[in-house]
Amino acid sequence: MSLNIPFQNTYARLPDRFFAKQAPTPVRAPKLLAFNAPLAASLGITGTDDDAQLAQVFSGSAVPDGAEPLAQLYSGHQFGNWNPQLGDGRAVLLGETNGYDIQLKGSGTTPYSRRGDGRSWLGPVLREYVVSEAMHALGIPTTRALAAVSTGEDVFRERPMPGGVMTRVASSHIRVGTFQALYARKDVEGLETLVNFAINRHYPDAQSVTEFLASVIAAQAELIARWMSVGFIHGVMNTDNCAISGETIDYGPCAFMDAYNPMQVFSSIDRHGRYAYDNQPGIIVWNMAQLATTLVPLMPDGEAAVQSFSALVHDMPNQIAAHQTRLFAAKIGLTEVRQGDQTLIDDLLDLMTKDGADFTNTFRALPAGSAMDQIADRDTFAAWERRWSDRLQTEPQNPQATMRATNPALIPRNHRIEEMIGAAIEGDMAPFERLMAALATPFSDPAEFSDLTRPPLETERVHQTFCGT
Ligand code: AMP
Ligand code: MG
């Protein structure tokens, strides 16, 4: 049976100034490296048994029936600086299936490529594949990975690298920057169309523009708190990398931290630490303020809108903090937050900061009673443990179960990702397969994957991560 993707093309029906029609550019020798068959099935995609055909379609070498490929327009603030002209410079949306976008990334130049080559090398493709699927398994809203293909062509970065195409599935690719593009062009009619489209697609209960903004803020507040709860650092929280749906999007120089350090930065281009771990809650509020700004022209009374939008944005830090407290309380076994719990959490995090304790392993060791091994300052930890144990006496639920269900054993550690990419470019996909298998059930600890829970040795430590380009 031949591949069938039941496309709808609702984005392609929007005004044509929202995008540029753009076919993907064929590649020389596409080879399927990974395919997410369960995800394909859940999207209603059938006829997926021919790898050669999948490689053709998911490299952009053949446009599947029913697709209307296009590159989306957007703008954005990059590291706080306004950039009016961004857009899909190396991606095309094929269409939607079952309400989800199917997008090829690394599929050739578009009218928005600026000086870029429209391509991606294999490293970022496989990194996004692994990390986005790991995030999904951790229960964190995210875009998904459907396929990874090698192109048989070199991409020139500092040196020639093997090229790749990633197929991404997202509940949409509408970004804060999509709204900003229309706002900057004073396209009020376009903004109205976009807001209605986004409400229909993501927040059907929203009855007004204000409720739409409140819904996006609520989704993003929970998302960022979830990132914090697993030690995830996005790395480039520019407004063009911030999805209206509340999904994690645009995995570039992202990383999970090993040693706990609130000021941790991995991205090579984030010189001032704007997107450091602990800055993420503040930055998302800034991004939501940018979204709010774009919605003001839609309101009959601009001044009143500024007031009510400001109130929503100003309340966002409280929402994020409440989610963080709830999530971190669960990480220490508490299902109900009480007075004093935040101090208990903060005191543990302070101890971990001083020691550079491994974030994932310290929390995972709590229910086993072996967290002491993670912390050098044993006396202070013992004192903390006594306070914690007193508090646990009053916890109605089984704290061990709560902790095991909220503290993963397995995260995609940077050094394992680097190792996996190194092997893949030599043609060895075994480390990729193994990482994917392990990360599919991050809350269990099978002995066969115990090596993947080990923090990096000093010689393995990854100090910097790089953008996808
Ligand atoms: P990013 O920082 O990866 O989110 O990308 C920022 C902008 O640069 C987006 O508009 C991308 O489409 C564009 N871009 C990134 N890499 C390339 C590339 N290799 N060729 C063309 N455009 C690119
Ligand atoms: Mg981006």
Coordinates of C-alpha atoms and ligand atoms in Angstrom, one line a residue:
M1 CA 0.0 0.0 0.0
S2 CA 1.2 3.4 -0.8
L3 CA 1.8 6.2 1.7
N4 CA -1.4 8.1 2.5
I5 CA -1.4 11.3 4.6
P6 CA -4.9 12.6 4.9
F7 CA -4.1 16.3 4.6
Q8 CA -6.2 19.3 5.4
N9 CA -4.7 22.6 4.5
T10 CA -6.4 25.2 6.7
Y11 CA -3.3 27.4 7.0
A12 CA -3.0 27.5 3.2
R13 CA -6.5 28.9 3.1
L14 CA -5.5 31.9 5.2
P15 CA -4.7 35.2 3.4
D16 CA -1.7 34.6 1.1
R17 CA 0.3 37.4 2.8
F18 CA 0.7 35.0 5.8
F19 CA 3.0 32.7 3.9
A20 CA 4.9 31.9 0.7
K21 CA 4.0 28.9 -1.3
Q22 CA 7.1 26.9 -1.4
A23 CA 7.9 23.3 -2.4
P24 CA 10.8 21.5 -0.6
T25 CA 14.0 21.1 -2.5
P26 CA 14.8 17.5 -3.5
V27 CA 18.0 15.9 -2.1
R28 CA 20.5 13.6 -3.8
A29 CA 20.2 10.3 -1.8
P30 CA 17.6 10.3 0.9
K31 CA 17.8 7.6 3.5
L32 CA 15.4 7.0 6.3
L33 CA 17.1 7.1 9.7
A34 CA 14.2 7.1 12.0
F35 CA 10.4 6.9 11.7
N36 CA 7.9 7.3 14.5
A37 CA 5.3 4.7 13.5
P38 CA 3.0 5.0 16.5
L39 CA 2.8 8.8 16.0
A40 CA 2.1 8.3 12.3
A41 CA -0.7 5.9 13.2
S42 CA -2.2 8.3 15.7
L43 CA -2.3 10.9 12.9
G44 CA -4.2 8.6 10.5
I45 CA -1.2 8.2 8.2
T46 CA -1.3 4.8 6.5
G47 CA 0.9 2.8 4.0
T48 CA 4.1 3.4 5.9
D49 CA 5.9 0.1 5.2
D50 CA 8.1 1.3 2.3
D51 CA 11.2 3.0 3.8
A52 CA 12.4 4.2 0.4
Q53 CA 9.1 6.0 -0.1
L54 CA 9.1 7.5 3.4
A55 CA 12.7 8.7 2.7
Q56 CA 11.5 10.4 -0.5
V57 CA 8.6 12.2 1.2
F58 CA 10.2 13.0 4.5
S59 CA 13.3 14.5 2.8
G60 CA 11.2 16.7 0.6
S61 CA 12.2 14.9 -2.5
A62 CA 8.6 14.0 -3.3
V63 CA 5.6 16.1 -2.3
P64 CA 2.9 13.7 -1.0
D65 CA -0.6 13.8 -2.5
G66 CA -2.8 16.4 -0.9
A67 CA 0.0 18.5 0.5
E68 CA 0.2 22.3 -0.2
P69 CA 3.7 23.1 0.9
L70 CA 4.3 26.6 2.2
A71 CA 6.8 28.6 4.3
Q72 CA 5.2 30.6 7.1
L73 CA 5.9 34.3 7.7
Y74 CA 6.9 35.5 11.1
S75 CA 8.9 38.2 12.9
G76 CA 10.4 38.2 16.3
H77 CA 12.5 39.5 19.1
Q78 CA 15.8 37.7 19.1
F79 CA 17.7 38.2 22.4
G80 CA 15.4 41.2 22.9
N81 CA 16.2 42.8 19.5
W82 CA 13.4 43.3 17.0
N83 CA 13.8 41.4 13.8
P84 CA 10.9 42.2 11.4
Q85 CA 11.8 39.6 8.8
L86 CA 12.2 36.0 9.9
G87 CA 9.8 33.2 8.7
D88 CA 10.5 29.6 7.8
G89 CA 14.0 30.0 6.3
R90 CA 14.7 26.3 6.2
A91 CA 11.3 24.7 6.7
V92 CA 8.0 24.0 4.9
L93 CA 4.7 23.1 6.2
L94 CA 3.2 20.3 4.1
G95 CA -0.2 20.6 5.6
E96 CA -2.2 19.4 8.6
T97 CA -3.3 15.9 9.5
N98 CA -5.8 15.2 12.3
G99 CA -5.4 18.8 13.4
Y100 CA -1.6 18.6 13.6
D101 CA 1.0 20.4 11.4
I102 CA 3.4 18.3 9.5
Q103 CA 6.6 20.3 8.8
L104 CA 9.8 19.5 7.1
K105 CA 12.9 21.2 8.6
G106 CA 16.1 21.5 6.6
S107 CA 14.1 21.2 3.4
G108 CA 15.8 23.9 1.3
T109 CA 15.7 27.7 0.8
T110 CA 12.5 29.8 0.9
P111 CA 11.8 33.5 0.4
Y112 CA 12.6 33.9 4.1
S113 CA 16.1 32.2 4.0
R114 CA 18.0 35.5 4.1
R115 CA 21.6 34.4 3.8
G116 CA 21.0 30.8 5.0
D117 CA 21.2 27.7 2.9
G118 CA 17.9 26.3 4.0
R119 CA 19.5 23.2 5.2
S120 CA 20.3 21.5 8.5
W121 CA 23.0 19.0 9.3
L122 CA 22.3 15.6 10.9
G123 CA 23.4 16.6 14.4
P124 CA 20.5 19.1 15.2
V125 CA 18.0 16.8 13.4
L126 CA 18.8 13.8 15.6
R127 CA 19.1 16.0 18.7
E128 CA 15.6 17.5 18.1
Y129 CA 14.3 14.0 17.4
V130 CA 15.6 12.6 20.7
V131 CA 15.0 15.5 22.9
S132 CA 11.4 16.3 21.7
E133 CA 10.4 12.7 22.1
A134 CA 12.0 12.6 25.5
M135 CA 10.0 15.6 26.5
H136 CA 6.9 14.0 25.4
A137 CA 7.6 10.9 27.4
L138 CA 8.2 13.1 30.4
G139 CA 4.7 14.5 30.0
I140 CA 5.7 17.9 28.9
P141 CA 3.8 19.6 26.0
T142 CA 6.0 19.6 23.0
T143 CA 6.2 19.3 19.2
R144 CA 6.9 15.7 18.2
A145 CA 9.3 13.9 15.8
L146 CA 7.9 11.9 13.0
A147 CA 10.9 11.2 10.8
A148 CA 14.6 11.8 10.4
V149 CA 16.3 11.4 7.0
S150 CA 19.9 11.8 5.8
T151 CA 20.1 13.6 2.5
G152 CA 23.4 12.2 1.0
E153 CA 24.5 15.8 0.6
D154 CA 27.0 17.8 2.6
V155 CA 26.0 21.0 4.4
F156 CA 28.8 23.5 5.0
R157 CA 29.1 24.8 8.5
E158 CA 32.7 25.2 9.9
R159 CA 33.4 22.2 7.8
P160 CA 31.3 19.9 5.6
M161 CA 28.7 17.9 7.6
P162 CA 26.2 15.3 6.5
G163 CA 22.8 16.9 5.8
G164 CA 19.5 15.9 7.3
V165 CA 15.8 16.6 7.3
M166 CA 13.6 16.4 10.4
T167 CA 9.8 16.0 10.1
R168 CA 8.2 17.8 13.0
V169 CA 4.6 17.4 14.2
A170 CA 3.1 20.3 16.1
S171 CA -0.4 21.3 17.2
S172 CA 0.5 24.4 15.1
H173 CA 3.5 26.5 14.3
I174 CA 1.8 29.8 15.2
R175 CA 4.3 31.8 17.3
V176 CA 4.2 35.0 19.2
G177 CA 6.3 36.2 16.2
T178 CA 3.5 35.4 13.8
F179 CA 1.3 37.9 15.6
Q180 CA 4.2 40.3 15.7
A181 CA 4.7 40.1 12.0
L182 CA 1.1 41.3 11.3
Y183 CA 1.2 43.9 14.1
A184 CA 4.4 45.4 12.6
R185 CA 2.7 45.6 9.2
K186 CA -0.3 47.3 10.9
D187 CA -2.4 44.5 9.4
V188 CA -5.4 44.6 11.8
E189 CA -7.5 42.5 9.5
G190 CA -4.8 39.9 9.4
L191 CA -4.5 40.0 13.2
E192 CA -8.2 39.4 13.5
T193 CA -8.1 36.5 11.1
L194 CA -5.1 35.0 12.9
V195 CA -6.6 35.3 16.4
N196 CA -9.8 33.6 15.3
F197 CA -7.8 30.8 13.6
A198 CA -5.7 30.3 16.8
I199 CA -8.8 30.4 19.0
N200 CA -10.5 27.7 16.9
R201 CA -7.5 25.6 16.8
H202 CA -6.1 25.9 20.3
Y203 CA -8.5 27.6 22.7
P204 CA -12.1 27.0 21.5
D205 CA -13.4 28.0 24.9
A206 CA -12.0 31.5 24.7
Q207 CA -14.9 33.9 24.1
S208 CA -12.8 37.0 23.4
V209 CA -9.3 38.3 22.6
T210 CA -8.7 38.9 26.3
E211 CA -9.6 35.3 27.1
F212 CA -7.4 34.1 24.3
L213 CA -4.4 36.0 25.8
A214 CA -5.3 34.6 29.2
S215 CA -5.3 31.1 27.8
V216 CA -1.9 31.4 26.1
I217 CA -0.5 32.9 29.3
A218 CA -1.9 30.0 31.3
A219 CA -0.5 27.4 28.9
Q220 CA 2.9 29.0 28.8
A221 CA 3.0 29.5 32.6
E222 CA 2.5 25.8 33.1
L223 CA 4.9 24.8 30.3
I224 CA 7.8 26.8 31.7
A225 CA 7.2 25.5 35.2
R226 CA 7.4 22.0 33.8
W227 CA 10.7 22.8 32.1
M228 CA 12.0 24.0 35.4
S229 CA 10.9 20.8 37.1
V230 CA 13.1 18.6 35.0
G231 CA 16.1 21.0 34.6
F232 CA 15.4 21.8 31.0
I233 CA 17.0 24.9 29.4
H234 CA 15.5 25.9 26.1
G235 CA 18.4 28.1 25.1
V236 CA 16.7 30.4 22.6
M237 CA 13.4 31.7 24.0
N238 CA 13.1 34.3 21.3
T239 CA 9.5 35.3 20.6
D240 CA 9.7 33.5 17.2
N241 CA 10.5 30.3 19.2
C242 CA 7.5 30.6 21.5
A243 CA 4.4 28.7 20.3
I244 CA 0.8 30.0 20.9
S245 CA -0.3 26.4 21.6
G246 CA 1.9 26.2 24.7
E247 CA 4.1 23.5 23.3
T248 CA 7.9 23.4 23.5
I249 CA 9.1 24.3 20.1
D250 CA 12.4 24.9 18.2
Y251 CA 14.9 22.6 19.9
G252 CA 18.2 24.3 19.1
P253 CA 20.9 24.7 21.7
C254 CA 18.6 23.3 24.4
A255 CA 20.0 21.1 27.2
F256 CA 19.1 19.3 30.4
M257 CA 21.4 20.4 33.1
D258 CA 23.4 17.8 35.0
A259 CA 24.8 19.6 38.0
Y260 CA 22.2 22.0 39.5
N261 CA 23.1 25.6 38.8
P262 CA 20.3 28.2 38.6
M263 CA 22.5 30.4 36.3
Q264 CA 23.3 27.6 33.9
V265 CA 23.7 28.5 30.2
F266 CA 24.8 26.1 27.5
S267 CA 24.0 28.0 24.3
S268 CA 27.2 29.4 22.6
I269 CA 25.3 32.5 21.4
D270 CA 23.7 33.4 24.8
R271 CA 26.7 35.4 26.0
H272 CA 24.9 37.4 28.7
G273 CA 22.8 34.5 30.0
R274 CA 19.5 36.0 29.0
Y275 CA 18.1 32.5 28.7
A276 CA 19.8 30.9 31.7
Y277 CA 17.8 28.3 33.5
D278 CA 16.5 30.6 36.3
N279 CA 15.7 33.4 33.9
Q280 CA 13.2 31.3 31.9
P281 CA 10.1 32.3 34.1
G282 CA 10.9 36.0 33.7
I283 CA 11.6 35.7 29.9
I284 CA 8.2 34.0 29.2
V285 CA 6.5 36.9 30.9
W286 CA 8.4 39.3 28.6
N287 CA 7.4 37.2 25.6
M288 CA 3.7 37.3 26.7
A289 CA 3.9 41.1 27.0
Q290 CA 5.0 41.2 23.4
L291 CA 2.0 39.0 22.4
A292 CA -0.3 41.3 24.4
T293 CA 1.1 44.3 22.6
T294 CA 0.1 42.8 19.2
L295 CA -3.5 42.3 20.4
V296 CA -4.2 45.9 21.5
P297 CA -5.2 47.1 17.9
L298 CA -8.0 44.5 18.0
M299 CA -9.7 46.0 21.0
P300 CA -12.3 48.8 20.7
D301 CA -10.9 50.7 23.6
G302 CA -7.1 50.6 23.4
E303 CA -6.5 52.2 26.8
A304 CA -8.8 49.8 28.6
A305 CA -7.2 46.9 26.8
V306 CA -3.7 48.0 27.8
Q307 CA -5.0 48.0 31.4
S308 CA -6.6 44.5 31.3
F309 CA -3.7 43.0 29.3
S310 CA -1.2 44.4 31.7
A311 CA -3.1 42.9 34.6
L312 CA -2.9 39.5 33.0
V313 CA 0.8 39.8 32.2
H314 CA 1.6 41.1 35.7
D315 CA -0.2 38.2 37.3
M316 CA 1.8 35.6 35.2
P317 CA 4.7 35.4 37.6
N318 CA 2.3 34.3 40.3
Q319 CA 0.9 31.6 38.1
I320 CA 4.4 30.3 37.2
A321 CA 5.4 30.3 40.8
A322 CA 2.3 28.4 41.9
H323 CA 3.0 25.7 39.3
Q324 CA 6.7 25.5 40.2
T325 CA 5.8 25.1 43.9
R326 CA 3.3 22.4 43.1
L327 CA 5.7 20.5 40.8
F328 CA 8.7 20.8 43.1
A329 CA 6.5 19.8 46.1
A330 CA 5.6 16.6 44.3
K331 CA 9.3 16.1 43.6
I332 CA 9.8 15.8 47.4
G333 CA 6.7 13.7 47.8
L334 CA 4.1 16.3 48.7
T335 CA 0.8 16.4 46.9
E336 CA -0.7 19.3 48.9
V337 CA 1.3 22.5 49.3
R338 CA 1.3 23.9 52.8
Q339 CA 2.9 26.9 54.5
G340 CA 6.7 26.3 54.8
D341 CA 6.9 23.9 51.8
Q342 CA 8.5 26.5 49.5
T343 CA 11.2 27.1 52.1
L344 CA 11.8 23.4 52.4
I345 CA 12.2 23.2 48.6
D346 CA 14.4 26.3 48.4
D347 CA 16.7 25.0 51.1
L348 CA 17.2 21.7 49.3
L349 CA 17.9 23.6 46.0
D350 CA 20.4 25.9 47.8
L351 CA 22.2 22.9 49.1
M352 CA 22.3 21.4 45.6
T353 CA 23.6 24.7 44.2
K354 CA 26.4 24.9 46.7
D355 CA 27.5 21.3 45.9
G356 CA 26.7 21.3 42.2
A357 CA 24.7 18.2 42.9
D358 CA 23.2 16.3 39.9
F359 CA 19.7 17.7 39.5
T360 CA 18.0 14.5 38.2
N361 CA 19.8 12.0 40.4
T362 CA 19.4 13.9 43.6
F363 CA 15.6 14.0 43.3
R364 CA 15.5 10.4 42.0
A365 CA 17.5 9.3 45.1
L366 CA 15.1 11.0 47.6
P367 CA 12.5 8.1 47.8
A368 CA 15.3 5.5 48.0
G369 CA 16.8 7.5 50.9
S370 CA 20.1 7.7 49.1
A371 CA 20.2 11.4 48.3
M372 CA 22.9 11.9 50.9
D373 CA 25.3 10.3 48.4
Q374 CA 24.7 13.2 46.1
I375 CA 25.4 16.0 48.6
A376 CA 28.9 16.7 50.0
D377 CA 27.7 18.8 52.9
R378 CA 26.2 15.9 54.8
D379 CA 25.5 17.7 58.1
T380 CA 23.4 20.3 56.5
F381 CA 21.7 17.7 54.3
A382 CA 20.9 15.6 57.4
A383 CA 19.3 18.6 59.1
W384 CA 17.2 19.2 56.0
E385 CA 16.3 15.5 55.8
R386 CA 14.9 15.6 59.4
R387 CA 12.7 18.6 58.6
W388 CA 11.6 16.9 55.4
S389 CA 10.8 13.7 57.2
D390 CA 8.7 15.5 59.8
R391 CA 6.7 17.1 57.0
L392 CA 6.2 13.8 55.2
Q393 CA 4.5 12.4 58.3
T394 CA 1.6 14.7 57.5
E395 CA 1.4 13.8 53.8
P396 CA -1.8 11.8 53.1
Q397 CA -0.5 10.2 49.8
N398 CA 2.2 7.6 49.4
P399 CA 5.2 10.0 49.0
Q400 CA 7.5 7.3 47.6
A401 CA 5.1 6.8 44.7
T402 CA 4.6 10.5 44.1
M403 CA 8.4 11.0 43.9
R404 CA 9.0 8.1 41.6
A405 CA 6.3 9.4 39.3
T406 CA 7.6 12.9 39.2
N407 CA 11.4 12.5 39.3
P408 CA 12.7 10.8 36.1
A409 CA 15.6 8.4 36.2
L410 CA 16.4 9.2 32.6
I411 CA 16.9 12.4 30.8
P412 CA 18.7 13.0 27.5
R413 CA 22.0 14.0 29.0
N414 CA 24.2 16.2 26.8
H415 CA 27.2 13.9 26.6
R416 CA 25.0 11.0 25.5
I417 CA 23.4 13.2 22.8
E418 CA 26.9 14.2 21.6
E419 CA 28.0 10.5 21.6
M420 CA 24.9 9.5 19.7
I421 CA 25.4 12.2 17.0
G422 CA 29.1 11.2 16.7
A423 CA 28.1 7.6 16.1
A424 CA 25.3 8.5 13.7
I425 CA 27.5 10.5 11.4
E426 CA 29.8 7.5 11.2
G427 CA 26.7 5.5 10.1
D428 CA 26.1 3.8 13.5
M429 CA 22.5 4.4 14.6
A430 CA 22.7 1.9 17.6
P431 CA 23.3 4.7 20.2
F432 CA 20.3 6.6 18.8
E433 CA 18.1 3.5 19.0
R434 CA 19.3 2.8 22.5
L435 CA 18.7 6.3 23.7
M436 CA 15.2 6.4 22.2
A437 CA 14.4 3.0 23.9
A438 CA 15.6 4.2 27.3
L439 CA 14.0 7.6 27.2
A440 CA 10.6 6.2 26.2
T441 CA 10.0 5.2 29.9
P442 CA 11.9 7.8 31.9
F443 CA 10.3 7.0 35.2
S444 CA 11.4 3.4 35.4
D445 CA 14.9 2.3 36.0
P446 CA 15.7 -0.8 34.1
A447 CA 19.2 -2.1 34.9
E448 CA 20.1 -2.3 31.2
F449 CA 20.1 1.5 31.0
S450 CA 21.7 2.3 34.3
D451 CA 24.8 3.7 32.5
L452 CA 22.5 6.4 31.0
T453 CA 21.7 7.8 34.4
R454 CA 25.4 8.5 35.2
P455 CA 26.4 12.2 35.1
P456 CA 29.2 13.1 32.7
L457 CA 32.8 12.6 33.8
E458 CA 34.8 15.8 33.6
T459 CA 36.2 14.7 30.3
E460 CA 32.7 14.0 28.9
R461 CA 31.1 17.2 30.1
V462 CA 29.5 19.3 27.4
H463 CA 30.2 23.0 28.1
Q464 CA 28.4 24.5 25.1
T465 CA 25.6 23.7 22.7
F466 CA 25.0 25.2 19.3
C467 CA 22.1 26.5 17.2
G468 CA 20.5 24.2 14.7
T469 CA 22.0 26.0 11.7
Ligands
AMP1 P1 16.2 29.7 15.0 O1 17.1 30.5 15.8 O2 16.8 28.3 14.6 O3 14.8 29.6 15.5 O4 16.1 30.4 13.5 C1 15.9 31.8 13.4 C2 15.6 32.2 12.0 O5 16.7 31.8 11.1 C3 14.4 31.5 11.4 O6 13.7 32.4 10.6 C4 14.9 30.4 10.6 O7 14.1 29.9 9.6 C5 16.2 31.0 10.1 N1 17.2 30.0 9.8 C6 17.9 29.2 10.7 N2 18.8 28.4 10.0 C7 18.7 28.6 8.7 C8 19.3 28.1 7.5 N3 20.2 27.2 7.6 N4 18.9 28.6 6.3 C9 17.9 29.6 6.3 N5 17.3 30.1 7.3 C10 17.6 29.7 8.5
MG2 MG 13.1 29.3 15.4

